[in-house]
Short mmCIF file of C-alpha atoms in Angstrom, two decimals:
data_model
loop_
_atom_site.label_atom_id
_atom_site.label_comp_id
_atom_site.label_asym_id
_atom_site.label_seq_id
_atom_site.Cartn_x
_atom_site.Cartn_y
_atom_site.Cartn_z
CA ILE A 1 -88.33 148.31 -26.99
CA ASN A 2 -86.95 147.61 -30.13
CA ASN A 3 -85.71 144.11 -30.73
CA LYS A 4 -82.25 145.14 -31.50
CA ALA A 5 -81.69 146.86 -28.33
CA LEU A 6 -83.41 144.00 -26.30
CA VAL A 7 -81.11 141.37 -28.09
CA GLY A 8 -78.01 143.45 -27.25
CA SER A 9 -78.97 143.72 -23.74
CA ARG A 10 -79.63 140.24 -23.51
CA LEU A 11 -76.34 139.51 -25.32
CA LEU A 12 -74.40 141.43 -22.80
CA LYS A 13 -75.91 139.74 -19.48
CA MET A 14 -75.41 136.40 -21.37
CA SER A 15 -71.82 137.37 -21.90
CA ALA A 16 -71.08 138.71 -18.49
CA LYS A 17 -72.69 135.96 -16.80
CA ASP A 18 -70.72 133.52 -18.93
CA LEU A 19 -67.23 135.46 -18.24
CA ALA A 20 -68.45 134.81 -14.49
CA ASP A 21 -68.74 131.30 -14.89
CA VAL A 22 -65.22 130.80 -16.11
CA PRO A 23 -62.68 129.44 -13.12
CA LEU A 24 -59.73 131.31 -12.82
CA VAL A 25 -57.51 128.75 -11.96
CA ASP A 26 -57.44 125.21 -13.49
CA ILE A 27 -54.28 123.47 -12.99
CA ASP A 28 -53.24 119.84 -12.33
CA PRO A 29 -53.43 118.66 -8.77
CA GLN A 30 -49.56 118.20 -8.67
CA GLY A 31 -46.72 117.88 -10.84
CA ILE A 32 -44.47 119.81 -12.71
CA TYR A 33 -46.02 120.92 -16.16
CA LYS A 34 -46.55 124.12 -18.56
CA TYR A 35 -49.08 126.78 -17.68
CA ILE A 36 -49.88 129.94 -19.56
CA LEU A 37 -51.94 133.03 -18.56
CA ILE A 38 -54.87 134.14 -20.22
CA LYS A 39 -57.10 137.15 -20.72
CA VAL A 40 -60.45 136.06 -21.51
CA TYR A 41 -63.12 138.71 -23.27
CA GLY A 42 -66.58 139.51 -22.53
CA LYS A 43 -68.57 140.87 -25.37
CA GLU A 44 -67.88 144.77 -25.72
CA LYS A 45 -70.50 147.03 -23.93
CA SER A 46 -72.09 149.81 -25.52
CA ASN A 47 -70.12 152.15 -23.55
CA GLY A 48 -66.97 150.57 -25.59
CA ASP A 49 -65.90 148.93 -22.27
CA GLU A 50 -64.82 144.77 -22.94
CA PRO A 51 -65.26 143.09 -19.74
CA SER A 52 -62.48 140.61 -19.29
CA ILE A 53 -60.75 138.39 -16.69
CA LYS A 54 -57.33 136.93 -16.56
CA ILE A 55 -57.01 133.13 -15.97
CA VAL A 56 -54.19 130.47 -15.26
CA ARG A 57 -54.04 127.35 -16.99
CA GLY A 58 -51.67 124.56 -16.70
CA TYR A 59 -51.76 120.62 -17.45
CA ALA A 60 -49.36 117.94 -17.50
CA ASN A 61 -51.01 116.06 -20.39
CA CYS A 62 -50.27 118.78 -22.80
CA GLU A 63 -46.72 118.79 -24.18
CA TRP A 64 -46.88 122.83 -25.70
CA HIS A 65 -47.98 125.63 -24.45
CA ALA A 66 -50.15 125.92 -27.51
CA ASP A 67 -51.89 122.51 -26.79
CA ILE A 68 -53.25 124.21 -23.37
CA TYR A 69 -54.01 127.49 -25.32
CA ASP A 70 -55.82 125.43 -27.96
CA ARG A 71 -57.80 123.70 -25.42
CA VAL A 72 -58.98 126.86 -23.70
CA GLN A 73 -59.71 128.88 -26.52
CA ALA A 74 -62.31 125.79 -27.77
CA ILE A 75 -63.74 125.77 -24.55
CA CYS A 76 -64.37 129.67 -24.40
CA LYS A 77 -65.70 130.09 -28.06
CA ARG A 78 -68.49 127.68 -27.46
CA THR A 79 -69.76 130.32 -25.04
CA GLY A 80 -68.87 132.90 -27.43
CA LEU A 81 -66.07 134.45 -25.36
CA ASP A 82 -62.84 135.67 -27.13
CA THR A 83 -59.11 135.04 -25.70
CA GLU A 84 -55.94 136.11 -25.57
CA CYS A 85 -52.38 134.25 -24.36
CA LEU A 86 -50.59 136.61 -22.29
CA GLY A 87 -47.52 134.17 -21.78
CA GLY A 88 -46.66 131.40 -20.38
CA GLY A 89 -44.07 129.09 -17.88
CA ARG A 90 -44.11 126.05 -15.65
CA ILE A 91 -45.53 125.09 -12.50
CA GLU A 92 -44.46 123.05 -10.02
CA HIS A 93 -47.56 122.04 -7.87
CA ASN A 94 -46.39 119.72 -4.47
CA PRO A 95 -49.83 119.70 -2.86
CA ASP A 96 -48.23 117.50 0.28
CA LYS A 97 -46.48 120.77 1.24
CA LYS A 98 -48.92 123.11 -0.07
CA TYR A 99 -46.36 124.83 -2.36
CA ILE A 100 -46.33 126.32 -5.63
CA LYS A 101 -43.39 127.40 -8.29
CA VAL A 102 -44.28 129.57 -11.15
CA TYR A 103 -41.18 129.92 -13.17
CA GLY A 104 -39.73 130.02 -16.85
CA HIS A 105 -41.07 130.98 -20.00
CA SER A 106 -42.77 129.90 -22.93
CA THR A 107 -41.00 130.10 -26.01
CA GLY A 108 -44.23 130.61 -28.38
CA PHE A 109 -45.73 133.18 -26.10
CA GLY A 110 -43.03 134.49 -24.07
CA LYS A 111 -42.96 134.79 -20.30
CA ALA A 112 -45.96 135.23 -18.34
CA ASP A 113 -46.31 137.86 -16.10
CA HIS A 114 -45.65 135.29 -12.67
CA LEU A 115 -46.76 137.71 -10.25
CA GLU A 116 -50.28 138.28 -11.69
CA SER A 117 -50.14 134.43 -12.33
CA LYS A 118 -49.43 133.98 -8.36
CA ARG A 119 -52.16 136.72 -7.30
CA ILE A 120 -54.62 134.59 -9.57
CA LEU A 121 -53.63 131.02 -8.05
CA LEU A 122 -53.82 132.54 -4.60
CA THR A 123 -57.89 132.83 -5.00
CA GLU A 124 -57.90 129.18 -5.25
CA TYR A 125 -54.54 128.21 -2.86
CA LYS A 126 -55.12 130.27 -0.32
CA ASP A 127 -53.01 128.05 2.45
CA TYR A 128 -50.35 127.69 -0.23
CA GLU A 129 -46.78 129.16 -0.26
CA ILE A 130 -46.53 130.19 -4.04
CA GLU A 131 -42.77 131.07 -5.11
CA THR A 132 -42.13 132.89 -8.41
CA SER A 133 -38.75 133.14 -10.59
CA ASP A 134 -37.85 134.01 -13.97
CA GLU A 135 -35.11 131.53 -13.87
CA GLY A 136 -35.31 127.93 -15.40
CA TYR A 137 -37.27 126.32 -18.46
#
């Protein structure tokens, strides 16, 4: 076994593990705030496939969608993962009513696919009613 192939296979395993370790959802526990939909990429495999996942992030203490993206991008880069922002919007999160509304858009990144964001949010908030709307900002 040559060292280059061995190092390459270790990187692939590490990258796949790092990708698997990324939580699909990280949003604030309540309130109305901006959110973004992000695609996170692992290292390219030898067959040309590039493993990826889509994640949702939303934080009330981020004034701009870009602030959320900068935070997530910095975390991912530390583990060697690349990111791409697929758009944004707003989340209204009411834990007492087990309700989330996903709506609006990001001026800088465009509108996220809110149905895709809803699908991802349901992995974490299985017993919630999650509504989507293209209305509002």
